[in-house]
PDB file of C-alpha atoms and ligand atoms in Angstrom:
ATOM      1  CA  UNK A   1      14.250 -22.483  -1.438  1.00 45.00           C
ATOM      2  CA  UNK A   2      10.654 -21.996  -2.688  1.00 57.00           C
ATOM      3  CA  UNK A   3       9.875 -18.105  -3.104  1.00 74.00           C
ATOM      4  CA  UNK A   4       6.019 -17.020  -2.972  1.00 89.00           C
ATOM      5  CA  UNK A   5       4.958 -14.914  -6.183  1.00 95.00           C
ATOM      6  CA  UNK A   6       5.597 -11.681  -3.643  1.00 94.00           C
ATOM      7  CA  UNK A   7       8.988 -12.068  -3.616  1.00 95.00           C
ATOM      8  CA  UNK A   8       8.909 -10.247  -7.459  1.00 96.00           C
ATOM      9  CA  UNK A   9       6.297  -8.053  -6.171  1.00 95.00           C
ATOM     10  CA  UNK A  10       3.363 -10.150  -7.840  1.00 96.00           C
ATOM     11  CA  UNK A  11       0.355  -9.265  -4.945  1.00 94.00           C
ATOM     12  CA  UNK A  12      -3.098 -11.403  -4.985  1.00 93.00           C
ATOM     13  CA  UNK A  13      -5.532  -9.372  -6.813  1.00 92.00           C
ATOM     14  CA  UNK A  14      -2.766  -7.272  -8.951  1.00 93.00           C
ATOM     15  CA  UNK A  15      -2.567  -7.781 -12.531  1.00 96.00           C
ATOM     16  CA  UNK A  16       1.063  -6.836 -14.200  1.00 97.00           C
ATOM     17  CA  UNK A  17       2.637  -6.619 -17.311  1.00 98.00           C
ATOM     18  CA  UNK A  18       4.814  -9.687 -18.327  1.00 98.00           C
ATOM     19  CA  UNK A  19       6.342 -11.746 -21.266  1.00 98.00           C
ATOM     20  CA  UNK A  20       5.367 -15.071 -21.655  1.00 98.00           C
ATOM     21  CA  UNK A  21       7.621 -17.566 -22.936  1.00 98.00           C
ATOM     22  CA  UNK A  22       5.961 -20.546 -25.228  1.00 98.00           C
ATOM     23  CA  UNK A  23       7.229 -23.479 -26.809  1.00 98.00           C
ATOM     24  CA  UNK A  24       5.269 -25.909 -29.159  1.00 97.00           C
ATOM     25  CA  UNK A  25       5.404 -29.720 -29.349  1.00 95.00           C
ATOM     26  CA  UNK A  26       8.451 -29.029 -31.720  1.00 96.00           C
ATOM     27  CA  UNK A  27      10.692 -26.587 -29.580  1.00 96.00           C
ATOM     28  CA  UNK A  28       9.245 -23.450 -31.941  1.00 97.00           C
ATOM     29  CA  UNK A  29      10.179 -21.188 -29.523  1.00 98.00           C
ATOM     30  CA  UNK A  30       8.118 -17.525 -28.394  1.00 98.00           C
ATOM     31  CA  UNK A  31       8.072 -14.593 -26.733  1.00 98.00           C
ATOM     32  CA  UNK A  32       4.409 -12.580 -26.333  1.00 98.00           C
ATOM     33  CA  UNK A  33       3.885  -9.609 -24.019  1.00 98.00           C
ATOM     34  CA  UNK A  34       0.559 -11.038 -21.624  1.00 98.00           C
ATOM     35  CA  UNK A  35      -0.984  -9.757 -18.334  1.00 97.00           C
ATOM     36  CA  UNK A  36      -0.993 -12.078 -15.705  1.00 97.00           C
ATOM     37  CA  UNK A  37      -3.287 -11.870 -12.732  1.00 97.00           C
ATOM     38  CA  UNK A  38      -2.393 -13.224  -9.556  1.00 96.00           C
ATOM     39  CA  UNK A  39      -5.219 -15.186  -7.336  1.00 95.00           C
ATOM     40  CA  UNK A  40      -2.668 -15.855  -4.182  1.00 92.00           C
ATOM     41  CA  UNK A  41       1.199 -16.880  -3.298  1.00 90.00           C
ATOM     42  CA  UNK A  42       1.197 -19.193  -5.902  1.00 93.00           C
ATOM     43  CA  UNK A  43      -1.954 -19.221  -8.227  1.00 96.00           C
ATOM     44  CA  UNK A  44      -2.417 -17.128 -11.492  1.00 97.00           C
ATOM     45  CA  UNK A  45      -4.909 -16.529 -14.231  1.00 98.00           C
ATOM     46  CA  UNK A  46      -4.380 -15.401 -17.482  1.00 98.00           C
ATOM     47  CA  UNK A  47      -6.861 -14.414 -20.044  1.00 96.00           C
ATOM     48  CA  UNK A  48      -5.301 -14.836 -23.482  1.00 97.00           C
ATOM     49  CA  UNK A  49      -7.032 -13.962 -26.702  1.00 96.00           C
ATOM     50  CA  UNK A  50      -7.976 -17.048 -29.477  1.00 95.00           C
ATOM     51  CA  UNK A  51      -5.556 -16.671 -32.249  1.00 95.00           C
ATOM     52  CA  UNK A  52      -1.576 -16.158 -30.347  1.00 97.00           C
ATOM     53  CA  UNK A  53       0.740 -18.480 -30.664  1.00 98.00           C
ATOM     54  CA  UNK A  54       1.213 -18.534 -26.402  1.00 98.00           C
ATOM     55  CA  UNK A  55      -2.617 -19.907 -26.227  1.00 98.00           C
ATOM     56  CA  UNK A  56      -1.803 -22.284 -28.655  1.00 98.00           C
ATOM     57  CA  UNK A  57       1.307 -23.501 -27.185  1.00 98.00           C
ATOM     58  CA  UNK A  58      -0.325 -23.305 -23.700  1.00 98.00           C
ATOM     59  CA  UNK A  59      -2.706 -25.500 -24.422  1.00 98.00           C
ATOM     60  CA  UNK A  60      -0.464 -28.218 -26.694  1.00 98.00           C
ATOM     61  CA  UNK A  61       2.188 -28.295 -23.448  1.00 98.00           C
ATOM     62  CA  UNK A  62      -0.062 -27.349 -20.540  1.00 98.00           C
ATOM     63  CA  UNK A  63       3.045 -25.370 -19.138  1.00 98.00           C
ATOM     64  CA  UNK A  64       4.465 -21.574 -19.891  1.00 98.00           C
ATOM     65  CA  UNK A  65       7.420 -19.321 -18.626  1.00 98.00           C
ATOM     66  CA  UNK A  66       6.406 -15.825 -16.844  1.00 98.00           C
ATOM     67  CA  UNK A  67       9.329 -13.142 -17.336  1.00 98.00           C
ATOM     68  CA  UNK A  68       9.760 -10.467 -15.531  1.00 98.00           C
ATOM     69  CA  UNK A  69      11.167  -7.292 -17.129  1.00 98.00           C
ATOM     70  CA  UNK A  70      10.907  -3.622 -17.567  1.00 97.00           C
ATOM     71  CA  UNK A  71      12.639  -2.857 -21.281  1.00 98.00           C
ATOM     72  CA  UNK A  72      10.770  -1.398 -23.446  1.00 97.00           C
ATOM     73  CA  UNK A  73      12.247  -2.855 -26.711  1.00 98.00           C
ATOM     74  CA  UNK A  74      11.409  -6.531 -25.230  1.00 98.00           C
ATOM     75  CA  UNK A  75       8.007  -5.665 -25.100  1.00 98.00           C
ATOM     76  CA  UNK A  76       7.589  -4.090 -28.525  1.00 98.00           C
ATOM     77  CA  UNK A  77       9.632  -6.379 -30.299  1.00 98.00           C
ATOM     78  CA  UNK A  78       7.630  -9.722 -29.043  1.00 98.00           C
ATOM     79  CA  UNK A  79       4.377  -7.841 -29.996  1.00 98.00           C
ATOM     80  CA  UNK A  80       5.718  -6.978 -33.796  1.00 98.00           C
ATOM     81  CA  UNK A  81       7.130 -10.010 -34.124  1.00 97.00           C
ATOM     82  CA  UNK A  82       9.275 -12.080 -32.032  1.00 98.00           C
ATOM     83  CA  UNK A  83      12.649 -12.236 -29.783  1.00 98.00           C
ATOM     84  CA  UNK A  84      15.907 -13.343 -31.647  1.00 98.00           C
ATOM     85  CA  UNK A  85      16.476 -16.892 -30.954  1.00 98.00           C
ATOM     86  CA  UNK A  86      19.481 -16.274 -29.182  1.00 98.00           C
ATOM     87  CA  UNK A  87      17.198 -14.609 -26.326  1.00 98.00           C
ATOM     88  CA  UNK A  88      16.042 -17.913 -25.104  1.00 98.00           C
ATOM     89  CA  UNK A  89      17.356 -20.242 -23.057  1.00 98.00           C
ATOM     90  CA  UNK A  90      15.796 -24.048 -23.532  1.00 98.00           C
ATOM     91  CA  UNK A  91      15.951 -25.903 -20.742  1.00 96.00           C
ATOM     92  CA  UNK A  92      13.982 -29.447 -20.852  1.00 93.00           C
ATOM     93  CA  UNK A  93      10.031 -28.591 -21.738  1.00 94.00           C
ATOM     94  CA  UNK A  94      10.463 -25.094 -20.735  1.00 97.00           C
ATOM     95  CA  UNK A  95      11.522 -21.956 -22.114  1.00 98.00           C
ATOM     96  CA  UNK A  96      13.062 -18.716 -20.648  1.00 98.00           C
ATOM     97  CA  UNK A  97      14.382 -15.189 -21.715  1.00 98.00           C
ATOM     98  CA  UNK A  98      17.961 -15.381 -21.394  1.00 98.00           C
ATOM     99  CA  UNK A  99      17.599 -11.377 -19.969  1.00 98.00           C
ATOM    100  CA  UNK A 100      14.921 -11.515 -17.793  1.00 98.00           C
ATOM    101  CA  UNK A 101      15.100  -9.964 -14.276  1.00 98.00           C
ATOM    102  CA  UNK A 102      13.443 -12.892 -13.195  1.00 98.00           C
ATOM    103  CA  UNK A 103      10.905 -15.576 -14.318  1.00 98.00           C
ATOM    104  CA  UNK A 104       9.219 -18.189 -12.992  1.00 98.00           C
ATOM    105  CA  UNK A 105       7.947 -21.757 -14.897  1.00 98.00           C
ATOM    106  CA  UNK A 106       3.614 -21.745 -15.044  1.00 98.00           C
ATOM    107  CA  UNK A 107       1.570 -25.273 -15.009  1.00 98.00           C
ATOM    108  CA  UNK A 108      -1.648 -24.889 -16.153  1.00 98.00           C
ATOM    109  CA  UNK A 109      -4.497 -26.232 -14.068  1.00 98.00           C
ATOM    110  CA  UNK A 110      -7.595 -26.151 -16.029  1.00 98.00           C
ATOM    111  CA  UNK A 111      -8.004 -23.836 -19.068  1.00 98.00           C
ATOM    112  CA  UNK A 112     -11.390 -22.394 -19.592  1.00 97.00           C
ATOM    113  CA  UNK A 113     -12.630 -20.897 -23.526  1.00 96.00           C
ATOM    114  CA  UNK A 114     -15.177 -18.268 -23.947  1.00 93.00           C
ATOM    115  CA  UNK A 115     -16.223 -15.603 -25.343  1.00 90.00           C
ATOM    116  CA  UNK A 116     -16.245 -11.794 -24.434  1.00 81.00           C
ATOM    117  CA  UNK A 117     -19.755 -10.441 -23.928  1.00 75.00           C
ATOM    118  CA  UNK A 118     -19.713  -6.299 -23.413  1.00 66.00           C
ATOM    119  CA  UNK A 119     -15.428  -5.446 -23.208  1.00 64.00           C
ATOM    120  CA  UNK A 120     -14.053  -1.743 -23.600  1.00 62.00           C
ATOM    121  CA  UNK A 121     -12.579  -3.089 -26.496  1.00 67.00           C
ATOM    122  CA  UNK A 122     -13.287  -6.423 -28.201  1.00 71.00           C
ATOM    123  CA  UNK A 123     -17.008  -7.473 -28.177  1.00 69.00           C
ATOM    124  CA  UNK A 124     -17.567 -11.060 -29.369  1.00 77.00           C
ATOM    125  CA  UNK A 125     -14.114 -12.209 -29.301  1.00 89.00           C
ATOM    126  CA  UNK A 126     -12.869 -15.569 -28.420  1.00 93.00           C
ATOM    127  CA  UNK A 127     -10.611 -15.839 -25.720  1.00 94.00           C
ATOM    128  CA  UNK A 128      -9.116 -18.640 -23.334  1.00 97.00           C
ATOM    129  CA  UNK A 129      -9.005 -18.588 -19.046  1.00 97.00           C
ATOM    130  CA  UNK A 130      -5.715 -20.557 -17.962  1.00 98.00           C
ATOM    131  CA  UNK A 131      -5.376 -20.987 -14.546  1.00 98.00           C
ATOM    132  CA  UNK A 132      -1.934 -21.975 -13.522  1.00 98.00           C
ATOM    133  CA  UNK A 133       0.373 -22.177 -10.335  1.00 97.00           C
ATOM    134  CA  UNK A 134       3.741 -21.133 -10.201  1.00 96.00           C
ATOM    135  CA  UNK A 135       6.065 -23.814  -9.290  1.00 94.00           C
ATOM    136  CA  UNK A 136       9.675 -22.374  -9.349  1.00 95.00           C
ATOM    137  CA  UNK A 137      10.724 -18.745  -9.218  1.00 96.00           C
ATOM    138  CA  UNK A 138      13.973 -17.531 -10.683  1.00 96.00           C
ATOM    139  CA  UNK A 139      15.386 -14.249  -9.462  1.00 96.00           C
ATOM    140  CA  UNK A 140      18.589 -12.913 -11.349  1.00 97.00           C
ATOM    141  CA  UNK A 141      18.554  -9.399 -10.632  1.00 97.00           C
ATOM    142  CA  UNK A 142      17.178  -8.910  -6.706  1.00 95.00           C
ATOM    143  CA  UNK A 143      14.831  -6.453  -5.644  1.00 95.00           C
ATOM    144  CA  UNK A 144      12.700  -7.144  -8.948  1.00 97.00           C
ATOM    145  CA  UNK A 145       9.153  -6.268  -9.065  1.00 96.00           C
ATOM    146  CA  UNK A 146       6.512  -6.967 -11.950  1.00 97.00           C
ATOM    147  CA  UNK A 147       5.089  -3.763 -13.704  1.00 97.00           C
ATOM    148  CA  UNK A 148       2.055  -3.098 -12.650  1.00 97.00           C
ATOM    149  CA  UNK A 149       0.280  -0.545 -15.365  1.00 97.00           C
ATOM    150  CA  UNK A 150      -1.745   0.858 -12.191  1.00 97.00           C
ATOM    151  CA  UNK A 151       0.936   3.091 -10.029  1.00 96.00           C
ATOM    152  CA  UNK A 152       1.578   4.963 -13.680  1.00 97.00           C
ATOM    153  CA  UNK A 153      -1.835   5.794 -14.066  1.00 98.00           C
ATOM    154  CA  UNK A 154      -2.256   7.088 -10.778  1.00 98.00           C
ATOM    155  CA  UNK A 155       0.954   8.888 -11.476  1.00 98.00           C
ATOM    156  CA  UNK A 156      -1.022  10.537 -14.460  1.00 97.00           C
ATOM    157  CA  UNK A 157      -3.316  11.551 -12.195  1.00 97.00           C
ATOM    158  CA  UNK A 158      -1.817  13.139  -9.732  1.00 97.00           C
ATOM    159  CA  UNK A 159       0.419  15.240 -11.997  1.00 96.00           C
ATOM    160  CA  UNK A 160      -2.581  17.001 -13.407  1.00 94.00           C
ATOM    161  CA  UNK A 161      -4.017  17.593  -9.863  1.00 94.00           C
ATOM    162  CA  UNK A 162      -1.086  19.308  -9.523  1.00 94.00           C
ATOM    163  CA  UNK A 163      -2.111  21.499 -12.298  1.00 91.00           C
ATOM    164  CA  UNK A 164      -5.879  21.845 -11.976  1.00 89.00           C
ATOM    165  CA  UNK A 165      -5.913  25.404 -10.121  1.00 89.00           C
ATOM    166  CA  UNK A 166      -4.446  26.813 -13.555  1.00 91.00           C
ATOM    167  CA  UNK A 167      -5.765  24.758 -16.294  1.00 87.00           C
ATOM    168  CA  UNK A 168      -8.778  26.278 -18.687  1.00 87.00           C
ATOM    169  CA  UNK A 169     -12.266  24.718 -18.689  1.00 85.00           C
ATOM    170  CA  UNK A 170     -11.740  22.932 -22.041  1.00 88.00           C
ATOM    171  CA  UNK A 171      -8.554  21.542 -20.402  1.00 88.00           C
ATOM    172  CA  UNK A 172     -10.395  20.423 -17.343  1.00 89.00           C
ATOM    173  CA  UNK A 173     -12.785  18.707 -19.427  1.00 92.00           C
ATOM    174  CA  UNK A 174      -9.880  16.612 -20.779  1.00 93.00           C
ATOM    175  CA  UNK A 175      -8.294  15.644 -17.770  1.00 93.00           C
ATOM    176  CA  UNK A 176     -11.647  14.916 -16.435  1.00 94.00           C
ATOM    177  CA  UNK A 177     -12.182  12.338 -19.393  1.00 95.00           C
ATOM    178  CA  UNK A 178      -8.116  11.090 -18.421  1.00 96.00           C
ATOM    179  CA  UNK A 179      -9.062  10.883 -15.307  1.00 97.00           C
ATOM    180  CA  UNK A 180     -12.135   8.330 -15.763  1.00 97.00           C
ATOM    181  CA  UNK A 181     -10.050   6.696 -18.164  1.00 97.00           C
ATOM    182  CA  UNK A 182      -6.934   5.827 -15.307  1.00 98.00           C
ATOM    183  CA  UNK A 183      -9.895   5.562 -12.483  1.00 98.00           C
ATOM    184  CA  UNK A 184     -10.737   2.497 -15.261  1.00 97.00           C
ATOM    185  CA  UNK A 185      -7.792   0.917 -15.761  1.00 97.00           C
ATOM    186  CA  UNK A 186      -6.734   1.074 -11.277  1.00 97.00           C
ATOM    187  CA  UNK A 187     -10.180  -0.902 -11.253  1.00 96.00           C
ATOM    188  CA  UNK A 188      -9.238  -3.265 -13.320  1.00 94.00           C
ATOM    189  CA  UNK A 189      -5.038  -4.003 -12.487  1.00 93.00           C
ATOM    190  CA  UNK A 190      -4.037  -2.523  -9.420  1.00 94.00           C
ATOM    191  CA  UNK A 191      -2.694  -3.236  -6.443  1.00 93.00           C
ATOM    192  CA  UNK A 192      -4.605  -2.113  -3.229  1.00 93.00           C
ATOM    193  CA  UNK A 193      -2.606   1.069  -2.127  1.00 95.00           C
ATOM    194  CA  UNK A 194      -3.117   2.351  -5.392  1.00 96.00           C
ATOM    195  CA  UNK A 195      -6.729   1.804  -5.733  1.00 97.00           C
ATOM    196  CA  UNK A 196      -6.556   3.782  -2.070  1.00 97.00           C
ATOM    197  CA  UNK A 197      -4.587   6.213  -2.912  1.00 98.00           C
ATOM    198  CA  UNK A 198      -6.548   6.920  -6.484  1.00 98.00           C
ATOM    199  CA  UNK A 199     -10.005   7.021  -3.780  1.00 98.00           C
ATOM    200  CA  UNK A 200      -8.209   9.569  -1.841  1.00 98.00           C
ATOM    201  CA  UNK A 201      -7.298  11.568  -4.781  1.00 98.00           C
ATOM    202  CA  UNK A 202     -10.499  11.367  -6.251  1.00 97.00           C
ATOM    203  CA  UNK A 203     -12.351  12.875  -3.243  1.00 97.00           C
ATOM    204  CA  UNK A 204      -9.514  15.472  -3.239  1.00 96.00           C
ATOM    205  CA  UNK A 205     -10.615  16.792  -6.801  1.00 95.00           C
ATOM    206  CA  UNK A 206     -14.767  16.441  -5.969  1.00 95.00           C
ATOM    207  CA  UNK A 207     -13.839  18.941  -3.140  1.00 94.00           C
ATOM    208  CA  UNK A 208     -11.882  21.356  -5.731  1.00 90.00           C
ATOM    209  CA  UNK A 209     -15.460  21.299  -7.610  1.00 89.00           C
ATOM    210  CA  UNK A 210     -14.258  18.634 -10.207  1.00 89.00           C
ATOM    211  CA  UNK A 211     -17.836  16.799 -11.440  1.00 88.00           C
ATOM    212  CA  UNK A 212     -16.538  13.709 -11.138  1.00 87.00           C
TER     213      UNK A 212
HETATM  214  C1  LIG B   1       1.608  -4.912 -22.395  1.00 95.20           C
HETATM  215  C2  LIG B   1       0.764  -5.883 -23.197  1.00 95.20           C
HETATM  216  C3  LIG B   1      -0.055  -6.780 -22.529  1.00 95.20           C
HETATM  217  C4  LIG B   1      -0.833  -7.704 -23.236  1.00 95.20           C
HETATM  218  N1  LIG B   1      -1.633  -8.566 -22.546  1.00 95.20           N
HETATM  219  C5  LIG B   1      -2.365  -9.481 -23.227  1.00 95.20           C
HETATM  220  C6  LIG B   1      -3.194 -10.407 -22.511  1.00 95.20           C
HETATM  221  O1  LIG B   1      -3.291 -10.400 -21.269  1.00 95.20           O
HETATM  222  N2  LIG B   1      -3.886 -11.322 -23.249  1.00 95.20           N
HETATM  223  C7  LIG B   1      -3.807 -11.370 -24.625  1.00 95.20           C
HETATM  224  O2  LIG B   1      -4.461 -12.226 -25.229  1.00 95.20           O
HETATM  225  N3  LIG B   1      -3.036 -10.494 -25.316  1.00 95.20           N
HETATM  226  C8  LIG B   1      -2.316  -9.562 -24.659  1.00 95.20           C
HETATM  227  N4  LIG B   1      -1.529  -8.678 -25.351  1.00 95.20           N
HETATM  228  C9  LIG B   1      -1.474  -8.779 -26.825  1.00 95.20           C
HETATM  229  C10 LIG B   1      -0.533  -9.920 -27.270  1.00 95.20           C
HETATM  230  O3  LIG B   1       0.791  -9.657 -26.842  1.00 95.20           O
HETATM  231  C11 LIG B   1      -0.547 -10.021 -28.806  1.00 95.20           C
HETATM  232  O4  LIG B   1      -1.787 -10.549 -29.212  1.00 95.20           O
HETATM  233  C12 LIG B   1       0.603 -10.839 -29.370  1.00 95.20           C
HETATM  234  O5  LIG B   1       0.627 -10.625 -30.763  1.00 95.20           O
HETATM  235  C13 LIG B   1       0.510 -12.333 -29.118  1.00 95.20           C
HETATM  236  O6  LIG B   1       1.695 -12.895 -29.652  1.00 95.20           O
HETATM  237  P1  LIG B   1       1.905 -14.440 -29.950  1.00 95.20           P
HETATM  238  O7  LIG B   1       1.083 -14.789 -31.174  1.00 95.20           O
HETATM  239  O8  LIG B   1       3.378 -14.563 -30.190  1.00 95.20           O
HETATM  240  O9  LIG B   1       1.443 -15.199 -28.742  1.00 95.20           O
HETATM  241  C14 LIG B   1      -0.777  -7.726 -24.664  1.00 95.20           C
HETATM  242  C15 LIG B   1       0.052  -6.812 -25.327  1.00 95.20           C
HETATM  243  C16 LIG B   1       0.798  -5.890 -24.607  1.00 95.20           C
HETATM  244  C17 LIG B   1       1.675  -4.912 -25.344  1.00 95.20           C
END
C-alpha cells in the first residue's frame, strides 16, 4: 500500500521539523535535524545549508531518509554531534532511525545551489534546493504527525492574549515584539488553519487597541 505524505500529517505548503538520515558512498552513516517543505502528496523541498554532511551525502547518493519524531534528545544530539551507531538501521542504499515514529525514503529530483540574498539570519550564505519525492512511507507508531513549529507559536500567542487585559505597557511592548516574531515564523512554516487562526487572533488584539 502506497501512503500519501498526509498520512504523517505532512500538508502541501507546511514546513515541519524532521531528522534526516544520510549515508555517504562508504556507508558513513548520519543523523541531522532539517526542515522539510512539502509541495504536494508526494513532492518535497528542502533547503539545506553548504557545509552539512546531509548536503553532502545528498548530493554523492541522490537519495535521503525523512524521520519522523518528536524527542527532544534526538534532535539535540544529531545537531551537537551525531546518533550512536546503533540508532540506525542500514538497509541497501538507505538509511533509517531505528526509533523513528515513522520515516519515509527521499529521491532527489534536481538539486539547485545558491546563495541567500536578504535572510533573517544568514546573509550571503551558500545553500543547496533539493527537490525530492517520497517514494515509500514507513509508519511504526500510527496516528503520527510531523512537528510543525507553527501550532506552538500560535500557542505562544494566544496564551499572552489571554493575559493582555493585565499586563503593564512595558510588558505589552514585549509581547507585541513576540508577537511579530511568531506572526513571522506562521508565514513562513505553517499549515493553513494556523495561519487562519493566527489572522483571527491578530484582528482580535487590533480591536483590544494592540498597534499591531
Ligand atoms: C529543528 C532544526 C531544523 C533545522 N533545519 C535546517 C534546515 O532546514 N536546513 C539546514 O541547512 N540546516 C538546518 N538545521 C541545522 C542543521 O541541523 C545543522 O547545520 C547540522 O549541524 C547539520 O548536521 P550534519 O553536518 O550532520 O548534516 C536545523 C536545525 C534544527 C535544530
Amino acid at each position: 500500500m502506497s501512503f500519501s505524505l498526509e498520512s504523517i500529517g505532512i500538508k502541501a505548503g507546511g514546513k515541519y521539523e524532521t531528522i534526516y538520515t544520510t549515508m555517504n558512498k562508504a556507508g558513513e552513516m548520519d543523523a541531522a535535524p532539517i526542515g522539510l517543505k512539502c509541495l504536494d502528496d508526494y513532492a518535497v523541498l528542502a533547503r539545506i545549508f553548504e557545509g552539512s554532511k546531509t548536503l553532502e551525502n545528498i548530493k554523492e547518493t541522490g537519495i535521503f531518509v525523512v524521520n519522523i519524531t518528536s524527542d527532544p534528545s534526538v534532535f539535540a544530539r544529531s545537531l551537537y554531534g551525531n546518533l550512536e551507531p546503533d540508532e540506525f538501521v542500514k538497509d541497501d542504499d538507505i538509511v533509517y532511525m531505528k526509533n523513528a515514529d515513522a520515516y519515509f525514503i527521499a529521491l532527489v529530483k534536481s538539486i539547485e545551489d545558491k546563495e541567500i540574498g536578504k535572510d533573517h539570519v544568514n546573509d550571503g550564505a551558500k545553500f543547496s534546493i533539493v527537490n525530492a519525492e517520497s517514494i515509500k512511507i514507513i509508519i511504526n507508531k500510527p496516528g503520527t504527525k510531523a512537528l510543525n513549529r507553527g501550532i506552538f507559536a500560535f500557542l505562544e500567542s494566544l496564551v499572552d492574549y489571554s493575559r493582555i487585559d493585565i499586563i503593564d505597557d512595558e510588558k505589552k511592548d514585549e509581547y507585541i515584539k513576540k508577537f511579530k516574531e511568531n506572526e513571522r515564523l506562521i508565514d513562513v512554516v505553517a499549515e493553513d488553519d494556523v495561519k487562519e487562526a493566527m489572522k483571527d487572533l491578530k484582528e482580535r488584539l487590533i480591536e483590544k487597541g494592540v498597534e499591531l
